[in-house]
PDB file of C-alpha atoms in Angstrom:
ATOM      1  CA  MET A  25       0.463   0.356  -0.380  1.00 36.00           C
ATOM      2  CA  GLN A  26       1.932   3.685  -0.810  1.00 43.00           C
ATOM      3  CA  ILE A  27       1.491   6.283   1.581  1.00 41.00           C
ATOM      4  CA  ARG A  28      -0.143   9.608   0.258  1.00 39.00           C
ATOM      5  CA  PRO A  29       2.603  12.271  -0.743  1.00 42.00           C
ATOM      6  CA  ASP A  30       2.432  15.478   2.811  1.00 41.00           C
ATOM      7  CA  ARG A  31       2.890  17.956  -0.617  1.00 44.00           C
ATOM      8  CA  GLU A  32       2.425  16.895  -4.214  1.00 49.00           C
ATOM      9  CA  THR A  33       3.157  20.296  -5.723  1.00 68.00           C
ATOM     10  CA  LEU A  34       6.435  21.352  -6.390  1.00 81.00           C
ATOM     11  CA  GLN A  35       7.154  24.531  -4.072  1.00 86.00           C
ATOM     12  CA  THR A  36       8.739  28.109  -5.514  1.00 87.00           C
ATOM     13  CA  PRO A  37       9.810  30.949  -3.638  1.00 90.00           C
ATOM     14  CA  GLU A  38       7.568  34.465  -3.263  1.00 90.00           C
ATOM     15  CA  ARG A  39      10.782  36.520  -4.465  1.00 91.00           C
ATOM     16  CA  LEU A  40      14.487  35.542  -6.124  1.00 94.00           C
ATOM     17  CA  ASP A  41      17.502  36.736  -4.845  1.00 93.00           C
ATOM     18  CA  THR A  42      19.356  39.060  -6.916  1.00 94.00           C
ATOM     19  CA  ARG A  43      21.960  36.709  -8.323  1.00 95.00           C
ATOM     20  CA  PHE A  44      19.592  34.410 -10.120  1.00 95.00           C
ATOM     21  CA  GLY A  45      17.848  37.807 -11.270  1.00 95.00           C
ATOM     22  CA  VAL A  46      21.064  39.561 -13.216  1.00 96.00           C
ATOM     23  CA  VAL A  47      21.939  35.672 -14.633  1.00 96.00           C
ATOM     24  CA  ALA A  48      18.568  36.018 -16.338  1.00 96.00           C
ATOM     25  CA  GLY A  49      18.962  39.411 -17.232  1.00 96.00           C
ATOM     26  CA  LEU A  50      22.135  38.978 -19.055  1.00 97.00           C
ATOM     27  CA  TYR A  51      20.897  36.040 -21.180  1.00 97.00           C
ATOM     28  CA  VAL A  52      17.805  38.202 -21.987  1.00 96.00           C
ATOM     29  CA  ALA A  53      20.286  40.660 -22.547  1.00 96.00           C
ATOM     30  CA  ALA A  54      22.733  38.505 -24.387  1.00 95.00           C
ATOM     31  CA  LEU A  55      19.756  37.746 -27.201  1.00 95.00           C
ATOM     32  CA  ILE A  56      17.991  40.965 -27.333  1.00 94.00           C
ATOM     33  CA  ALA A  57      20.554  43.833 -27.220  1.00 94.00           C
ATOM     34  CA  PRO A  58      22.685  42.765 -30.125  1.00 93.00           C
ATOM     35  CA  ALA A  59      19.689  42.635 -32.183  1.00 92.00           C
ATOM     36  CA  LEU A  60      19.083  46.418 -30.630  1.00 92.00           C
ATOM     37  CA  LEU A  61      22.305  48.209 -32.053  1.00 91.00           C
ATOM     38  CA  LEU A  62      22.140  46.348 -34.877  1.00 90.00           C
ATOM     39  CA  VAL A  63      19.030  48.762 -35.718  1.00 89.00           C
ATOM     40  CA  VAL A  64      20.780  51.631 -34.759  1.00 88.00           C
ATOM     41  CA  VAL A  65      23.836  51.167 -36.208  1.00 86.00           C
ATOM     42  CA  LYS A  66      22.609  50.873 -38.919  1.00 84.00           C
ATOM     43  CA  ARG A  67      19.954  53.866 -39.155  1.00 85.00           C
ATOM     44  CA  LEU A  68      21.933  56.015 -38.124  1.00 84.00           C
ATOM     45  CA  GLN A  69      25.259  54.885 -40.283  1.00 82.00           C
ATOM     46  CA  LEU A  70      27.623  55.045 -37.186  1.00 82.00           C
ATOM     47  CA  GLY A  71      30.798  55.148 -37.746  1.00 77.00           C
ATOM     48  CA  SER A  72      32.785  55.092 -34.108  1.00 82.00           C
ATOM     49  CA  GLU A  73      33.901  51.655 -33.710  1.00 82.00           C
ATOM     50  CA  SER A  74      34.152  52.763 -29.975  1.00 86.00           C
ATOM     51  CA  THR A  75      30.818  54.517 -29.153  1.00 88.00           C
ATOM     52  CA  ALA A  76      28.958  51.476 -30.461  1.00 87.00           C
ATOM     53  CA  ILE A  77      30.720  49.731 -27.796  1.00 89.00           C
ATOM     54  CA  GLY A  78      29.791  51.347 -25.284  1.00 92.00           C
ATOM     55  CA  LEU A  79      26.865  51.801 -26.848  1.00 91.00           C
ATOM     56  CA  LEU A  80      26.298  48.294 -26.693  1.00 91.00           C
ATOM     57  CA  GLY A  81      27.563  48.414 -22.396  1.00 93.00           C
ATOM     58  CA  ALA A  82      24.913  50.676 -21.916  1.00 94.00           C
ATOM     59  CA  VAL A  83      21.756  48.695 -23.572  1.00 93.00           C
ATOM     60  CA  VAL A  84      22.936  45.380 -21.790  1.00 95.00           C
ATOM     61  CA  THR A  85      23.185  47.146 -18.205  1.00 95.00           C
ATOM     62  CA  VAL A  86      19.802  48.913 -18.844  1.00 95.00           C
ATOM     63  CA  CYS A  87      18.206  45.598 -20.137  1.00 95.00           C
ATOM     64  CA  THR A  88      20.251  42.870 -17.662  1.00 96.00           C
ATOM     65  CA  ALA A  89      18.738  45.673 -14.334  1.00 96.00           C
ATOM     66  CA  VAL A  90      15.006  45.917 -15.786  1.00 96.00           C
ATOM     67  CA  VAL A  91      14.579  41.660 -16.241  1.00 96.00           C
ATOM     68  CA  ALA A  92      16.368  41.154 -12.245  1.00 96.00           C
ATOM     69  CA  TRP A  93      14.158  43.704 -11.295  1.00 95.00           C
ATOM     70  CA  GLN A  94      10.912  41.863 -12.703  1.00 94.00           C
ATOM     71  CA  VAL A  95      12.146  38.815 -12.240  1.00 95.00           C
ATOM     72  CA  THR A  96      13.121  38.878  -8.808  1.00 94.00           C
ATOM     73  CA  ARG A  97       9.706  40.094  -8.295  1.00 92.00           C
ATOM     74  CA  ARG A  98       8.437  36.664 -10.025  1.00 90.00           C
ATOM     75  CA  GLY A  99       9.104  33.491  -7.263  1.00 90.00           C
ATOM     76  CA  GLY A 100       7.027  31.407  -9.222  1.00 89.00           C
ATOM     77  CA  ILE A 101       8.974  31.706 -12.815  1.00 91.00           C
ATOM     78  CA  VAL A 102      11.383  28.939 -11.673  1.00 91.00           C
ATOM     79  CA  ALA A 103       8.442  26.414 -11.819  1.00 89.00           C
ATOM     80  CA  TRP A 104       8.898  26.654 -16.069  1.00 89.00           C
ATOM     81  CA  PHE A 105      12.711  25.877 -15.754  1.00 89.00           C
ATOM     82  CA  ASN A 106      12.180  22.167 -14.121  1.00 84.00           C
ATOM     83  CA  SER A 107      10.350  21.049 -17.572  1.00 82.00           C
ATOM     84  CA  THR A 108      12.828  19.052 -19.545  1.00 79.00           C
ATOM     85  CA  TRP A 109      11.646  20.915 -22.968  1.00 82.00           C
ATOM     86  CA  THR A 110      12.987  24.006 -21.107  1.00 86.00           C
ATOM     87  CA  ALA A 111      15.740  22.562 -20.147  1.00 84.00           C
ATOM     88  CA  LEU A 112      16.893  21.643 -23.247  1.00 82.00           C
ATOM     89  CA  LEU A 113      15.337  25.231 -24.539  1.00 88.00           C
ATOM     90  CA  VAL A 114      16.535  27.443 -23.021  1.00 92.00           C
ATOM     91  CA  PRO A 115      19.811  27.255 -23.538  1.00 88.00           C
ATOM     92  CA  ALA A 116      19.670  26.124 -27.690  1.00 85.00           C
ATOM     93  CA  VAL A 117      18.138  29.507 -28.124  1.00 90.00           C
ATOM     94  CA  GLY A 118      21.362  31.119 -27.863  1.00 87.00           C
ATOM     95  CA  ILE A 119      22.705  28.817 -30.850  1.00 83.00           C
ATOM     96  CA  ILE A 120      20.219  31.525 -32.571  1.00 86.00           C
ATOM     97  CA  PRO A 121      22.630  34.300 -32.967  1.00 87.00           C
ATOM     98  CA  LEU A 122      24.744  31.702 -34.182  1.00 81.00           C
ATOM     99  CA  PHE A 123      23.496  32.003 -37.244  1.00 80.00           C
ATOM    100  CA  VAL A 124      22.092  35.506 -37.368  1.00 85.00           C
ATOM    101  CA  TYR A 125      25.613  36.864 -36.629  1.00 86.00           C
ATOM    102  CA  PHE A 126      27.730  34.690 -38.660  1.00 80.00           C
ATOM    103  CA  TRP A 127      28.269  36.877 -41.955  1.00 82.00           C
ATOM    104  CA  TYR A 128      28.991  39.759 -40.016  1.00 81.00           C
ATOM    105  CA  VAL A 129      32.290  38.061 -38.347  1.00 81.00           C
ATOM    106  CA  PHE A 130      33.234  37.371 -41.684  1.00 75.00           C
ATOM    107  CA  LEU A 131      32.857  40.309 -42.681  1.00 78.00           C
ATOM    108  CA  PHE A 132      34.420  41.943 -38.883  1.00 79.00           C
ATOM    109  CA  ILE A 133      37.666  39.008 -39.769  1.00 79.00           C
ATOM    110  CA  ALA A 134      38.160  39.942 -43.427  1.00 77.00           C
ATOM    111  CA  PHE A 135      38.383  43.890 -42.789  1.00 75.00           C
ATOM    112  CA  THR A 136      40.269  43.771 -39.679  1.00 77.00           C
ATOM    113  CA  VAL A 137      42.931  41.827 -41.402  1.00 75.00           C
ATOM    114  CA  THR A 138      42.514  43.783 -44.466  1.00 75.00           C
ATOM    115  CA  ASP A 139      43.140  47.587 -44.526  1.00 70.00           C
ATOM    116  CA  LEU A 140      40.045  48.156 -45.963  1.00 64.00           C
ATOM    117  CA  GLN A 141      37.737  50.091 -44.051  1.00 66.00           C
ATOM    118  CA  PRO A 142      33.701  49.415 -43.207  1.00 65.00           C
ATOM    119  CA  GLU A 143      31.717  51.745 -43.997  1.00 65.00           C
ATOM    120  CA  SER A 144      29.557  51.476 -39.816  1.00 72.00           C
ATOM    121  CA  ALA A 145      30.290  49.204 -36.674  1.00 84.00           C
ATOM    122  CA  ALA A 146      27.619  46.910 -37.827  1.00 85.00           C
ATOM    123  CA  ASN A 147      30.430  44.983 -38.526  1.00 86.00           C
ATOM    124  CA  LEU A 148      31.724  44.945 -34.700  1.00 87.00           C
ATOM    125  CA  ILE A 149      28.018  44.220 -33.529  1.00 88.00           C
ATOM    126  CA  GLY A 150      27.816  41.909 -34.916  1.00 88.00           C
ATOM    127  CA  PHE A 151      30.438  39.758 -34.317  1.00 88.00           C
ATOM    128  CA  ALA A 152      29.855  40.540 -30.406  1.00 90.00           C
ATOM    129  CA  GLY A 153      25.792  39.614 -30.953  1.00 90.00           C
ATOM    130  CA  PHE A 154      28.081  35.876 -32.250  1.00 90.00           C
ATOM    131  CA  LEU A 155      29.902  36.057 -29.007  1.00 91.00           C
ATOM    132  CA  SER A 156      26.857  37.106 -27.301  1.00 93.00           C
ATOM    133  CA  GLY A 157      25.359  33.764 -28.364  1.00 91.00           C
ATOM    134  CA  ILE A 158      27.471  31.925 -27.206  1.00 89.00           C
ATOM    135  CA  ALA A 159      27.486  33.230 -23.849  1.00 93.00           C
ATOM    136  CA  ALA A 160      23.296  33.139 -23.886  1.00 94.00           C
ATOM    137  CA  THR A 161      23.696  29.062 -24.216  1.00 90.00           C
ATOM    138  CA  CYS A 162      26.531  29.140 -20.688  1.00 90.00           C
ATOM    139  CA  LEU A 163      24.091  31.345 -19.015  1.00 94.00           C
ATOM    140  CA  GLY A 164      20.883  29.315 -20.308  1.00 93.00           C
ATOM    141  CA  THR A 165      22.488  25.981 -18.480  1.00 89.00           C
ATOM    142  CA  ALA A 166      22.639  28.102 -15.631  1.00 92.00           C
ATOM    143  CA  LEU A 167      19.181  29.598 -15.052  1.00 94.00           C
ATOM    144  CA  VAL A 168      18.220  26.473 -15.206  1.00 93.00           C
ATOM    145  CA  GLN A 169      20.015  24.956 -13.017  1.00 92.00           C
ATOM    146  CA  MET A 170      19.984  27.713 -10.321  1.00 94.00           C
ATOM    147  CA  ALA A 171      15.723  27.674 -10.513  1.00 94.00           C
ATOM    148  CA  ARG A 172      15.895  23.714  -9.882  1.00 94.00           C
ATOM    149  CA  ALA A 173      17.799  24.148  -7.126  1.00 93.00           C
ATOM    150  CA  ARG A 174      15.422  26.966  -5.869  1.00 93.00           C
ATOM    151  CA  ILE A 175      12.502  25.087  -6.143  1.00 93.00           C
ATOM    152  CA  VAL A 176      14.449  21.877  -4.273  1.00 93.00           C
ATOM    153  CA  ASP A 177      15.271  24.455  -1.705  1.00 91.00           C
ATOM    154  CA  GLU A 178      11.770  25.503  -1.300  1.00 91.00           C
ATOM    155  CA  THR A 179      10.630  21.981  -1.208  1.00 91.00           C
ATOM    156  CA  VAL A 180      12.624  19.610   0.437  1.00 89.00           C
ATOM    157  CA  VAL A 181      12.985  19.969   3.808  1.00 87.00           C
ATOM    158  CA  ASP A 182      15.933  18.101   4.957  1.00 87.00           C
ATOM    159  CA  SER A 183      14.121  16.678   8.016  1.00 85.00           C
ATOM    160  CA  ASP A 184      11.220  14.683   5.939  1.00 88.00           C
ATOM    161  CA  VAL A 185      13.866  12.793   3.701  1.00 90.00           C
ATOM    162  CA  ARG A 186      13.811   8.487   4.017  1.00 90.00           C
ATOM    163  CA  VAL A 187      16.493   7.617   2.588  1.00 92.00           C
ATOM    164  CA  GLU A 188      19.621   8.885   0.332  1.00 92.00           C
ATOM    165  CA  TRP A 189      21.765   6.017  -1.521  1.00 92.00           C
ATOM    166  CA  THR A 190      24.349   7.413  -4.385  1.00 91.00           C
ATOM    167  CA  ALA A 191      24.338   5.542  -7.772  1.00 90.00           C
ATOM    168  CA  GLY A 192      24.636   5.139 -11.401  1.00 88.00           C
ATOM    169  CA  TRP A 193      23.403   3.552 -14.643  1.00 86.00           C
ATOM    170  CA  PRO A 194      24.613   0.075 -15.153  1.00 85.00           C
ATOM    171  CA  ARG A 195      27.800  -0.460 -17.289  1.00 82.00           C
ATOM    172  CA  ARG A 196      25.459  -2.781 -20.196  1.00 84.00           C
ATOM    173  CA  ASP A 197      23.281   0.669 -20.042  1.00 81.00           C
ATOM    174  CA  ARG A 198      25.532   3.519 -20.205  1.00 78.00           C
ATOM    175  CA  VAL A 199      27.586   1.005 -23.369  1.00 79.00           C
ATOM    176  CA  ARG A 200      23.929   1.360 -24.896  1.00 78.00           C
ATOM    177  CA  VAL A 201      23.519   4.900 -24.350  1.00 73.00           C
ATOM    178  CA  ALA A 202      26.698   5.937 -25.946  1.00 71.00           C
ATOM    179  CA  ILE A 203      26.203   3.423 -28.654  1.00 75.00           C
ATOM    180  CA  GLY A 204      22.093   4.689 -29.861  1.00 72.00           C
ATOM    181  CA  THR A 205      24.121   8.955 -29.138  1.00 67.00           C
ATOM    182  CA  LEU A 206      26.340   8.342 -31.288  1.00 68.00           C
ATOM    183  CA  VAL A 207      23.942   7.407 -33.758  1.00 70.00           C
ATOM    184  CA  ALA A 208      21.247   9.244 -33.092  1.00 65.00           C
ATOM    185  CA  VAL A 209      22.986  12.115 -33.016  1.00 64.00           C
ATOM    186  CA  GLY A 210      27.101  11.804 -34.447  1.00 64.00           C
ATOM    187  CA  LEU A 211      26.070  10.249 -37.722  1.00 65.00           C
ATOM    188  CA  PRO A 212      23.688  12.660 -39.200  1.00 65.00           C
ATOM    189  CA  PHE A 213      25.702  15.726 -38.289  1.00 66.00           C
ATOM    190  CA  GLY A 214      28.554  14.234 -40.254  1.00 65.00           C
ATOM    191  CA  LEU A 215      26.668  13.761 -43.119  1.00 62.00           C
ATOM    192  CA  ALA A 216      25.197  16.422 -42.720  1.00 60.00           C
ATOM    193  CA  PHE A 217      28.408  18.843 -42.297  1.00 60.00           C
ATOM    194  CA  TRP A 218      30.010  16.524 -45.482  1.00 58.00           C
ATOM    195  CA  GLN A 219      26.953  18.136 -47.403  1.00 58.00           C
ATOM    196  CA  TRP A 220      26.434  21.472 -45.741  1.00 58.00           C
ATOM    197  CA  GLY A 221      29.833  22.293 -44.132  1.00 55.00           C
ATOM    198  CA  GLN A 222      29.728  25.718 -42.765  1.00 53.00           C
ATOM    199  CA  ILE A 223      25.656  25.665 -42.433  1.00 52.00           C
ATOM    200  CA  VAL A 224      26.114  22.584 -40.556  1.00 53.00           C
ATOM    201  CA  PHE A 225      28.618  23.756 -38.519  1.00 55.00           C
ATOM    202  CA  HIS A 226      26.702  26.410 -36.412  1.00 55.00           C
ATOM    203  CA  ALA A 227      24.166  23.830 -35.382  1.00 56.00           C
ATOM    204  CA  LEU A 228      27.402  22.162 -33.398  1.00 57.00           C
ATOM    205  CA  PRO A 229      26.083  23.595 -30.501  1.00 58.00           C
ATOM    206  CA  LEU A 230      23.137  22.071 -30.383  1.00 57.00           C
ATOM    207  CA  GLY A 231      24.206  18.486 -31.339  1.00 59.00           C
ATOM    208  CA  ILE A 232      27.126  19.240 -28.089  1.00 60.00           C
ATOM    209  CA  VAL A 233      24.141  20.289 -25.755  1.00 59.00           C
ATOM    210  CA  LEU A 234      21.781  17.112 -26.987  1.00 60.00           C
ATOM    211  CA  VAL A 235      24.782  14.364 -25.988  1.00 59.00           C
ATOM    212  CA  PHE A 236      26.250  16.792 -22.866  1.00 61.00           C
ATOM    213  CA  SER A 237      22.279  16.531 -21.117  1.00 59.00           C
ATOM    214  CA  ILE A 238      21.956  12.730 -22.534  1.00 62.00           C
ATOM    215  CA  ALA A 239      25.545  11.284 -21.405  1.00 60.00           C
ATOM    216  CA  SER A 240      24.232  13.264 -18.115  1.00 62.00           C
ATOM    217  CA  LEU A 241      21.445  11.020 -17.712  1.00 64.00           C
ATOM    218  CA  VAL A 242      23.925   7.985 -17.469  1.00 65.00           C
ATOM    219  CA  ASP A 243      26.356  10.059 -14.872  1.00 73.00           C
ATOM    220  CA  GLU A 244      26.776   8.681 -10.421  1.00 83.00           C
ATOM    221  CA  ARG A 245      24.435  11.114  -8.888  1.00 88.00           C
ATOM    222  CA  THR A 246      23.214  11.012  -5.541  1.00 92.00           C
ATOM    223  CA  TYR A 247      19.242  10.156  -4.557  1.00 94.00           C
ATOM    224  CA  ARG A 248      17.222  11.503  -1.700  1.00 94.00           C
ATOM    225  CA  LEU A 249      13.465  10.432  -1.557  1.00 94.00           C
ATOM    226  CA  THR A 250      11.297  12.954  -0.208  1.00 92.00           C
ATOM    227  CA  PRO A 251       7.274  13.296   0.918  1.00 90.00           C
ATOM    228  CA  ALA A 252       6.760  15.658  -2.801  1.00 89.00           C
ATOM    229  CA  GLY A 253       9.462  13.568  -5.251  1.00 92.00           C
ATOM    230  CA  LEU A 254      12.526  12.145  -5.746  1.00 94.00           C
ATOM    231  CA  GLU A 255      15.610  14.768  -5.360  1.00 94.00           C
ATOM    232  CA  GLN A 256      18.436  14.199  -7.621  1.00 92.00           C
ATOM    233  CA  ARG A 257      22.169  15.311  -7.164  1.00 90.00           C
ATOM    234  CA  ARG A 258      25.333  15.575  -9.941  1.00 84.00           C
ATOM    235  CA  GLY A 259      28.441  17.699  -9.078  1.00 74.00           C
ATOM    236  CA  THR A 260      31.877  18.314  -7.456  1.00 65.00           C
ATOM    237  CA  ARG A 261      31.921  20.459  -4.783  1.00 64.00           C
ATOM    238  CA  TRP A 262      32.178  23.293  -6.962  1.00 66.00           C
ATOM    239  CA  PHE A 263      29.112  23.226  -8.859  1.00 71.00           C
ATOM    240  CA  VAL A 264      26.295  21.132  -7.786  1.00 79.00           C
ATOM    241  CA  SER A 265      23.294  20.053 -10.024  1.00 85.00           C
ATOM    242  CA  ARG A 266      20.001  19.910  -8.214  1.00 90.00           C
ATOM    243  CA  GLN A 267      16.584  18.928  -9.074  1.00 90.00           C
ATOM    244  CA  LEU A 268      13.260  17.413  -8.184  1.00 92.00           C
ATOM    245  CA  THR A 269      11.426  15.337  -9.980  1.00 91.00           C
ATOM    246  CA  PRO A 270       7.351  14.339  -8.453  1.00 91.00           C
ATOM    247  CA  TRP A 271       6.175  11.498  -8.185  1.00 92.00           C
ATOM    248  CA  SER A 272       3.297  11.848 -10.386  1.00 88.00           C
ATOM    249  CA  GLN A 273       6.285  11.847 -13.334  1.00 89.00           C
ATOM    250  CA  PHE A 274       6.285   7.979 -12.086  1.00 92.00           C
ATOM    251  CA  ASP A 275       5.060   5.468 -13.292  1.00 91.00           C
ATOM    252  CA  GLY A 276       6.397   2.171 -11.293  1.00 93.00           C
ATOM    253  CA  VAL A 277       9.225   0.459  -9.814  1.00 94.00           C
ATOM    254  CA  SER A 278      11.224  -2.255 -11.111  1.00 94.00           C
ATOM    255  CA  VAL A 279      14.014  -4.310  -9.948  1.00 92.00           C
ATOM    256  CA  THR A 280      15.469  -6.036 -12.720  1.00 91.00           C
ATOM    257  CA  ASP A 281      19.093  -8.398 -12.989  1.00 89.00           C
ATOM    258  CA  ASP A 282      20.990  -5.481 -12.707  1.00 89.00           C
ATOM    259  CA  ALA A 283      19.360  -2.113 -12.199  1.00 90.00           C
ATOM    260  CA  VAL A 284      16.424  -0.304  -9.446  1.00 93.00           C
ATOM    261  CA  VAL A 285      14.752   1.456 -12.349  1.00 94.00           C
ATOM    262  CA  LEU A 286      12.166   4.173 -12.325  1.00 95.00           C
ATOM    263  CA  HIS A 287       9.573   3.945 -14.617  1.00 94.00           C
ATOM    264  CA  ARG A 288       8.567   7.220 -16.619  1.00 91.00           C
ATOM    265  CA  GLN A 289       6.316   7.648 -19.581  1.00 85.00           C
ATOM    266  CA  LEU A 290       7.566   9.910 -22.824  1.00 80.00           C
ATOM    267  CA  PRO A 291       9.671  11.813 -23.483  1.00 76.00           C
ATOM    268  CA  TYR A 292      10.999  11.439 -20.146  1.00 81.00           C
ATOM    269  CA  ILE A 293      13.795   8.998 -19.366  1.00 84.00           C
ATOM    270  CA  ASP A 294      13.348   5.666 -17.299  1.00 89.00           C
ATOM    271  CA  ILE A 295      15.731   6.240 -13.930  1.00 91.00           C
ATOM    272  CA  ARG A 296      17.998   3.559 -13.896  1.00 91.00           C
ATOM    273  CA  CYS A 297      20.570   2.569 -10.364  1.00 92.00           C
ATOM    274  CA  SER A 298      22.874  -0.135 -10.229  1.00 91.00           C
ATOM    275  CA  ARG A 299      22.124  -2.800  -8.087  1.00 90.00           C
ATOM    276  CA  GLN A 300      26.335  -2.918  -7.790  1.00 89.00           C
ATOM    277  CA  ASP A 301      26.231   1.196  -6.212  1.00 89.00           C
ATOM    278  CA  LEU A 302      22.993  -0.239  -3.008  1.00 88.00           C
ATOM    279  CA  VAL A 303      24.991  -3.569  -2.312  1.00 76.00           C
ATOM    280  CA  THR A 304      24.494  -2.127   1.093  1.00 75.00           C
ATOM    281  CA  HIS A 305      21.326  -0.958   1.606  1.00 82.00           C
ATOM    282  CA  GLU A 306      19.093  -1.741  -0.928  1.00 89.00           C
ATOM    283  CA  ALA A 307      16.712  -3.360   0.603  1.00 90.00           C
ATOM    284  CA  ASP A 308      15.944  -0.205   2.434  1.00 91.00           C
ATOM    285  CA  VAL A 309      15.601   1.716  -1.711  1.00 93.00           C
ATOM    286  CA  ILE A 310      13.331  -0.974  -2.514  1.00 93.00           C
ATOM    287  CA  ALA A 311      10.763  -0.800  -0.005  1.00 93.00           C
ATOM    288  CA  ALA A 312      11.114   3.662   0.290  1.00 93.00           C
ATOM    289  CA  LEU A 313      10.234   3.192  -3.502  1.00 94.00           C
ATOM    290  CA  GLU A 314       7.667   0.577  -2.787  1.00 93.00           C
ATOM    291  CA  ALA A 315       5.918   3.088  -0.402  1.00 91.00           C
ATOM    292  CA  HIS A 316       5.201   6.280  -3.311  1.00 92.00           C
ATOM    293  CA  LEU A 317       5.392   4.022  -6.447  1.00 92.00           C
ATOM    294  CA  ASP A 318       3.751   0.592  -7.523  1.00 90.00           C
ATOM    295  CA  ARG A 319       6.227  -2.648  -8.356  1.00 91.00           C
ATOM    296  CA  ARG A 320       5.568  -3.586 -12.270  1.00 85.00           C
ATOM    297  CA  ASP A 321       7.759  -6.427 -11.556  1.00 75.00           C
ATOM    298  CA  LEU A 322       5.403  -9.081  -8.971  1.00 61.00           C
TER     299      LEU A 322
END
């Protein structure tokens, strides 16, 4: 018989801290500030590169401040980042500027290595926009992790944690994931690059994000069983990724020869814990999971 969770919904803070607001502001600024300034530079035919850089810094500062002020007042916004699709989309949006500004990068480098002078500072701003796309990808990744950590902080009470364990996927499943990732991501990117070259090169960051996202699923991590859901932690002492998955996202639990499997509906991927990593407290882990999930292999 399952135990009814004390709290079935994820909790979010009423307000967010300044650090989260600044990261969110920089993320938005990295995406829109170069585009806004590029329009101004083209319309005014601004030729001074120093002036253009100064204006870019001013736009980034104002955009970051406005977004940070708005975000810190809306704590519920972090709930958006608990979705798998959002976690992939937010960093991936940074790839768009890599396509948009690539021609400006080419022109900027061409004018830099020659004695020719451009008519305006548009190429410099386009080059900055290209770099901002890379920055947006990094900031988006950090934003997702920070949002999920704040959900965990608000929802999980340490005294409510029933059992904690550390495990990775079984070796056989890791090999399958590696081969599947190579076939599903590496092969299409390789063939496309062979056909279209530079065009596909811009999508390489998206492929890297996908590969690292898939690879992270099989890494060893620490699990904490709570009334609200299953908390997952991984990383080092310098950086820890934390996520809370509600029990409503699981369909049951089963035990195979080499793993304890927590089943989830697509597009979510099942969570697998190697039984070899659970030797000392496997019975406690299975009993705690059965209190929240139906056993599927009985």
